[in-house]
Coordinates of C-alpha atoms and ligand atoms in Angstrom, one line a residue:
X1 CA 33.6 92.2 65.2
X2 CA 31.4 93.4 67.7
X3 CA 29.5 90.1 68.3
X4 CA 31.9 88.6 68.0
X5 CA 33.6 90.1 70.9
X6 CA 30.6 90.0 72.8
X7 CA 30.1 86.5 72.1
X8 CA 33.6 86.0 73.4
X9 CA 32.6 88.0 76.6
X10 CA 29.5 85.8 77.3
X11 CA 30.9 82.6 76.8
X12 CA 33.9 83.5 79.7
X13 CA 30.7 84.6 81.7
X14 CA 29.1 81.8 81.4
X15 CA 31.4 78.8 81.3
X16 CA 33.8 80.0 84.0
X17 CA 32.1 79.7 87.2
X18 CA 31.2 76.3 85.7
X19 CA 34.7 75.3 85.0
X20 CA 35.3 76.6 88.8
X21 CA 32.6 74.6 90.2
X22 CA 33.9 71.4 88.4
X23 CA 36.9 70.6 90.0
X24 CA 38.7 67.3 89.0
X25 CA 39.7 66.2 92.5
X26 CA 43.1 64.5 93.4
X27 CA 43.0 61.6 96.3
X28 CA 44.8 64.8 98.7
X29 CA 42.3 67.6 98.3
X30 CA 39.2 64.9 98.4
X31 CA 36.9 65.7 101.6
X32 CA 37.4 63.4 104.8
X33 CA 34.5 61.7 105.7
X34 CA 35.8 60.9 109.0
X35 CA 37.9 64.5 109.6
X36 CA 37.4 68.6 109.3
X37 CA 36.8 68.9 105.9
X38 CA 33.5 66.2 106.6
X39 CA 31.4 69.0 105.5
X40 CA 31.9 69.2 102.2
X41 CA 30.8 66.1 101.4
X42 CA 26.9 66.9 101.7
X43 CA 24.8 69.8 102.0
X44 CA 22.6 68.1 104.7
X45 CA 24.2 65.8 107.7
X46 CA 21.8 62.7 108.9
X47 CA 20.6 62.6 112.1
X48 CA 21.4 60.0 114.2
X49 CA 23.8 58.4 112.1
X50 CA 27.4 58.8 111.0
X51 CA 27.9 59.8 107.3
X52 CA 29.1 57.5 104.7
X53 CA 29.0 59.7 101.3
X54 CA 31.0 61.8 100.1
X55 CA 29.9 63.7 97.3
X56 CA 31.5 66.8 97.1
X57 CA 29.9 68.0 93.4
X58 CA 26.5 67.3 94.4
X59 CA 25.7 64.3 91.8
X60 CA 22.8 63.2 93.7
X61 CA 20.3 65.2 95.5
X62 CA 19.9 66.0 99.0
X63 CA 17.2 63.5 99.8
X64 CA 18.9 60.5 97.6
X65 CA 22.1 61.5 99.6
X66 CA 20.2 60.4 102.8
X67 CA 18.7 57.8 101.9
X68 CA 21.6 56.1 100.8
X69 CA 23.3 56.6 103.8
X70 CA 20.4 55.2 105.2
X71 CA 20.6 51.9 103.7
X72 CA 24.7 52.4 104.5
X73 CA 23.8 52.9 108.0
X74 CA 21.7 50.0 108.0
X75 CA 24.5 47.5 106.7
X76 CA 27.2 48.7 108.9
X77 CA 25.2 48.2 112.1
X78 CA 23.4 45.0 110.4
X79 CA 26.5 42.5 109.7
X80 CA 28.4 41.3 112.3
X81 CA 32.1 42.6 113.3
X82 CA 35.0 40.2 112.0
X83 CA 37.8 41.6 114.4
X84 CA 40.0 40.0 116.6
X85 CA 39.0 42.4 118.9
X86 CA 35.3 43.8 119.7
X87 CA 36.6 47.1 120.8
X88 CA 37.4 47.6 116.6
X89 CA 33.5 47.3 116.0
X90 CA 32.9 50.7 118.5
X91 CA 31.5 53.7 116.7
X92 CA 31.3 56.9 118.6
X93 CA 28.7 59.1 117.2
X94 CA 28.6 62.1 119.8
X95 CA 28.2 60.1 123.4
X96 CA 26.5 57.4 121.6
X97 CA 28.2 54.4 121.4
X98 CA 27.4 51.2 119.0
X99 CA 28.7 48.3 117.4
X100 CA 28.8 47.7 113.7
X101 CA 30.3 45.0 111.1
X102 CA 31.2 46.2 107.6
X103 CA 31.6 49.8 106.8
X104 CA 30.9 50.4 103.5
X105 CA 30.8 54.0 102.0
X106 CA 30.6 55.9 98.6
X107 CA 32.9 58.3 97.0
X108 CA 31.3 60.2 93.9
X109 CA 33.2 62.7 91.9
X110 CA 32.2 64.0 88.6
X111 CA 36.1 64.2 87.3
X112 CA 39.3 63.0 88.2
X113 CA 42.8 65.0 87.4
X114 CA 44.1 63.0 84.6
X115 CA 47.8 63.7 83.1
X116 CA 46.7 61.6 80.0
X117 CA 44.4 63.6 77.8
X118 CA 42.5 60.2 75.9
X119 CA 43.3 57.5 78.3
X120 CA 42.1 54.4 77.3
X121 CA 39.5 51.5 79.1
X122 CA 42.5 49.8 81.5
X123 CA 44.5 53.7 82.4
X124 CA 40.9 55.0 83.2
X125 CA 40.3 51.8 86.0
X126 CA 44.1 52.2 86.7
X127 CA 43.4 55.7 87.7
X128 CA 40.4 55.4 89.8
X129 CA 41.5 52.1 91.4
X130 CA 44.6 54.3 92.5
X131 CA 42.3 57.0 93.9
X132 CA 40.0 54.7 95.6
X133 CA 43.0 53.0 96.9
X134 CA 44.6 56.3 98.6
X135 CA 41.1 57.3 99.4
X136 CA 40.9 54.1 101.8
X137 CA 43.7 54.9 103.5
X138 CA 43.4 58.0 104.1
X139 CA 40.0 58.0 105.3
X140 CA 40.7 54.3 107.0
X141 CA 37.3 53.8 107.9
X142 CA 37.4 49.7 109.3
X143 CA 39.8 48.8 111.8
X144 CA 40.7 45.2 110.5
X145 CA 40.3 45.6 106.8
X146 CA 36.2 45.8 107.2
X147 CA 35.9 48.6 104.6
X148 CA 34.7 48.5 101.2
X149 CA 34.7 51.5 99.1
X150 CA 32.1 52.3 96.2
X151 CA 34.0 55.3 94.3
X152 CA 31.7 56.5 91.4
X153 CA 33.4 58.9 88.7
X154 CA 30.8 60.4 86.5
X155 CA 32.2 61.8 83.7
X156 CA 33.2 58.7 82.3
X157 CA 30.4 56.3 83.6
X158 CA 32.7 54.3 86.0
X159 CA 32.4 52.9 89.3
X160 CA 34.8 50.8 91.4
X161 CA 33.5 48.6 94.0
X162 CA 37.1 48.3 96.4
X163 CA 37.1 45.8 99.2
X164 CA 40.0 46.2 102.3
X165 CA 41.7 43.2 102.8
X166 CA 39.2 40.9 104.9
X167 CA 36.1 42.7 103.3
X168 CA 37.3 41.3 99.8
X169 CA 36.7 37.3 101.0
X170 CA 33.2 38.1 101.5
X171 CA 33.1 40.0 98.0
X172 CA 34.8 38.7 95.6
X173 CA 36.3 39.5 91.9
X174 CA 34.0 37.8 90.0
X175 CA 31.0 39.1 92.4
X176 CA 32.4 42.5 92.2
X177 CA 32.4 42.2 88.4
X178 CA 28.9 40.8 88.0
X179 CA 27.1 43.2 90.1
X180 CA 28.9 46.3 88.1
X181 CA 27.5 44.5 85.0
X182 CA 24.1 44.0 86.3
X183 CA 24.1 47.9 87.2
X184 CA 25.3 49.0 83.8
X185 CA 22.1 49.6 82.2
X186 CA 21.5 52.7 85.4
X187 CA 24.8 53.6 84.8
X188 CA 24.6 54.3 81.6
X189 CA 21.6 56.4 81.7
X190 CA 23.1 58.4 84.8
X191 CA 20.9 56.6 87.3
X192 CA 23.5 57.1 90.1
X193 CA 20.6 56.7 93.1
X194 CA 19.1 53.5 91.4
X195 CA 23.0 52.1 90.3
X196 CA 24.3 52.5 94.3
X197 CA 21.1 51.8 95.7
X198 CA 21.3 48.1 93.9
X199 CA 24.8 47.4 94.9
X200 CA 24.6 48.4 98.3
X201 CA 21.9 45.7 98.7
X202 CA 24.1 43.2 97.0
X203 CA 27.3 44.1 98.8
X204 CA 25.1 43.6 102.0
X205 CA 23.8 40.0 100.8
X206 CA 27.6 39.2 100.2
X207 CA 29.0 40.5 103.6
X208 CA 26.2 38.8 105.5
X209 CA 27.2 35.2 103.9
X210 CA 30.4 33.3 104.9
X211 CA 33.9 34.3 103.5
X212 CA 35.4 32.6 100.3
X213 CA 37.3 29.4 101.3
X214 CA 41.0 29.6 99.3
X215 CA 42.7 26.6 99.2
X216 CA 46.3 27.4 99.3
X217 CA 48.8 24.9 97.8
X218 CA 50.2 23.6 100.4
X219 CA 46.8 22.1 101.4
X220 CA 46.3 20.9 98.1
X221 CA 49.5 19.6 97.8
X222 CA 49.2 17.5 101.1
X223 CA 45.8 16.2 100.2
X224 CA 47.3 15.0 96.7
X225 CA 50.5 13.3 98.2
X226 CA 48.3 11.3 101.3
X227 CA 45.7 10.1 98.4
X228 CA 48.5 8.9 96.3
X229 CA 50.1 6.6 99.1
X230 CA 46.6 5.4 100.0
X231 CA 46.4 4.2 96.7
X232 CA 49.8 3.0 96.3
X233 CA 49.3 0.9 99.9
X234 CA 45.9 -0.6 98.4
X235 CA 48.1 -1.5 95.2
X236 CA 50.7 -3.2 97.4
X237 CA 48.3 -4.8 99.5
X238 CA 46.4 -6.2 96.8
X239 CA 49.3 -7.6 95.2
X240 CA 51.0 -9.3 98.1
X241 CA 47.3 -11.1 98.4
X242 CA 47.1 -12.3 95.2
X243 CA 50.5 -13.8 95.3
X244 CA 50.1 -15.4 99.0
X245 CA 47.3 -16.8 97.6
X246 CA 48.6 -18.5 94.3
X247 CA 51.8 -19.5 96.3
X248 CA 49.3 -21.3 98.5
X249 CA 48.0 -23.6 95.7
X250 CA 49.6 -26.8 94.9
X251 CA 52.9 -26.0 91.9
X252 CA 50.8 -28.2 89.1
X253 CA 47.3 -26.4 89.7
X254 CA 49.0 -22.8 89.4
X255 CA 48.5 -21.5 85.6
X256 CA 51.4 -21.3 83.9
X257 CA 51.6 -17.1 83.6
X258 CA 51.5 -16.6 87.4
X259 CA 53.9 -19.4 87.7
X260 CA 56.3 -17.0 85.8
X261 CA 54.9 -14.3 88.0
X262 CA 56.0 -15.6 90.8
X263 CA 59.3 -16.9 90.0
X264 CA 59.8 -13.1 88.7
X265 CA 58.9 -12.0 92.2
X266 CA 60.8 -14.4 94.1
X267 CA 63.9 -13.7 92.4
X268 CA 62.7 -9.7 92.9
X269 CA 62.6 -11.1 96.6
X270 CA 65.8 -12.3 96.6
X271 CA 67.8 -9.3 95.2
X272 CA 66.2 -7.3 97.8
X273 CA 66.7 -9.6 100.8
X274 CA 70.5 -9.5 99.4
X275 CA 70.3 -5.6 99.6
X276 CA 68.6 -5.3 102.4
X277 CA 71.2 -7.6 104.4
X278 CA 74.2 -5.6 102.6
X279 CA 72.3 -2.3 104.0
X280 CA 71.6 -4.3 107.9
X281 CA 75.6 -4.6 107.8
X282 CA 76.1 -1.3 107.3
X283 CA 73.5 0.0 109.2
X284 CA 74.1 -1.8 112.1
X285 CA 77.8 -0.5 111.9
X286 CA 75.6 3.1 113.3
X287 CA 74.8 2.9 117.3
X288 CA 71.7 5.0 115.8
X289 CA 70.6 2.0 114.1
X290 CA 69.6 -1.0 116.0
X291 CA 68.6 -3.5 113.4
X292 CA 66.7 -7.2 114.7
X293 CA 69.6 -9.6 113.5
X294 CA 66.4 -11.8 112.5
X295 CA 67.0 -14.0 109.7
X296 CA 64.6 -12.9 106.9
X297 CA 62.3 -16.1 106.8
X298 CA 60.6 -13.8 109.9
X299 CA 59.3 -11.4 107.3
X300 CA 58.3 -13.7 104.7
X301 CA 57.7 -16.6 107.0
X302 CA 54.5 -18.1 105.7
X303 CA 55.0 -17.3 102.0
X304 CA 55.8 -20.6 100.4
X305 CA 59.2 -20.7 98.6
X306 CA 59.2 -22.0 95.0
Ligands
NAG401 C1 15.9 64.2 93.9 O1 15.8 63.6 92.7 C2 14.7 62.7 92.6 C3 14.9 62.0 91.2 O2 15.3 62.9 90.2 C4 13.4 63.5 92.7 O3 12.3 62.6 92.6 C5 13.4 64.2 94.0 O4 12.2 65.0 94.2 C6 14.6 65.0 94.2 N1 14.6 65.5 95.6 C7 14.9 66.8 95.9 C8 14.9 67.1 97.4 O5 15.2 67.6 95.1

């Protein structure tokens, strides 16, 4: 009874500062990067640069903290700035001023607050793309949708790759998805310095390359209807040809199927001239309308009449 009761004693000891220390973060009490609360995010600040991680559990060690801020440094001040206007590319860092393109930065938390207790596959990406979603905009890092957001959550082996809105035509769905499959194998074995270190290099290949070109429907809709009355004009015009030139030949030398052709069209001719003239009277009944009162031979002047 005795152990048992001391057993009870040490295991309180020892697992509740841990359970203290382990917090599972909502997207409200997560650190600011860019506000007061900046440093909890590391346990040492770089020099000379602003920070970009936040990783408030201490998942990766002081020195692979800085060096992937480093490299996240290097990419923001490396790509070019997107913005209508330059003065959304200024970083202040102290009295030093400079320009940068992209900002990209990480978010790494060892557990989320979850109200589900087994969530499946799709709830746990629901879940942290809603986190990494609030964290963007409450940290709103680019000033014209120039942000992406890397938001690692450890305890289940998951990372989000979250573009703003102009960041996401340089990295796209499919790119996003390939690179977080191409990283799985670190992921898996809890490489987190490896895993980020690779995708920030990828991310920066994307962002320095040109944006993806959408083409929306009304373009493609356009495009469609002006190829179809091309060809419908080459049609036409290819017709009225062959017929001008088998009206042209003598009535005995003309094979007997365009023959019937042509009567067929003639008579098609005819029924149209008679519309056309029913729709001149009417038309020309309409100031708005001023119709030549040419007979139709001016039209079809030089096509022989059979
Ligand atoms: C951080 O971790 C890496 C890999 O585990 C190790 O090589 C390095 O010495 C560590 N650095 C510090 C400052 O603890």
């Amino acid at each position: 009874m005795l152990m048992l009761r001391l057993l009870f004693i040490c295991c309180h000891l020892f697992l509740l500062p841990h359970l203290v220390i382990t917090a599972s973060w909502t997207s409200s009490q997560f650190p600011d990067l860019r506000g007061a609360s900046v440093d909890q995010c590391v346990r040492a600040m770089p020099h000379g640069q602003l920070l970009y991680i936040c990783d408030p559990d201490n998942i990766l060690n002081t020195s692979q903290a800085l060096a992937l801020n480093r490299q996240l440094h290097e990419l923001s001040i490396g790509t070019t700035c997107h913005c209508q206007r330059i003065s959304q590319c200024i970083t202040r860092n102290g009295l030093q001023e400079a320009s940068h393109g992209f900002v990209v930065s990480i978010a790494i938390v060892s557990n989320l607050q979850m109200t589900i207790h087994s969530p499946s596959e799709a709830q746990l990406t629901e879940r942290a793309e809603s986190f990494t979603k609030a964290l963007e905009g409450r940290w709103a890092l680019g000033d014209c949708g120039n942000s992406v957001i890397i938001f690692v959550w450890e305890h289940y082996k998951k990372i989000v790759i979250w573009p703003a809105r102009l960041a996401e035509k340089y990295v796209s769905y499919d790119e996003r998805r390939h690179m977080l499959t191409r990283v799985n194998d670190l992921v898996q074995g809890d490489k987190w310095h490896e895993a980020l270190s690779q995708l920030i290099a990828e991310i920066g290949k994307e962002l320095h390359g040109q944006p993806e070109q959408k083409l929306d429907t009304g373009t493609l809709a356009l495009i469609l209807s002006v190829a179809v009355a091309v060809l419908l004009t080459m049609l036409i015009t290819c017709c009225v040809c062959a017929f001008r030139c088998c009206g042209n030949l003598k009535g005995d030398e003309r094979p007997r199927g365009v023959l019937a052709a042509a009567h067929r069209v003639d008579s098609i001719r005819a029924l149209v001239l008679r519309r056309g003239s029913q729709l001149r009277r009417s038309f020309s009944k309409s100031p708005k309308f001023p119709v030549s009162r040419d007979g139709p031979d001016r039209f079809f002047g030089d096509t022989t009449i059979v």
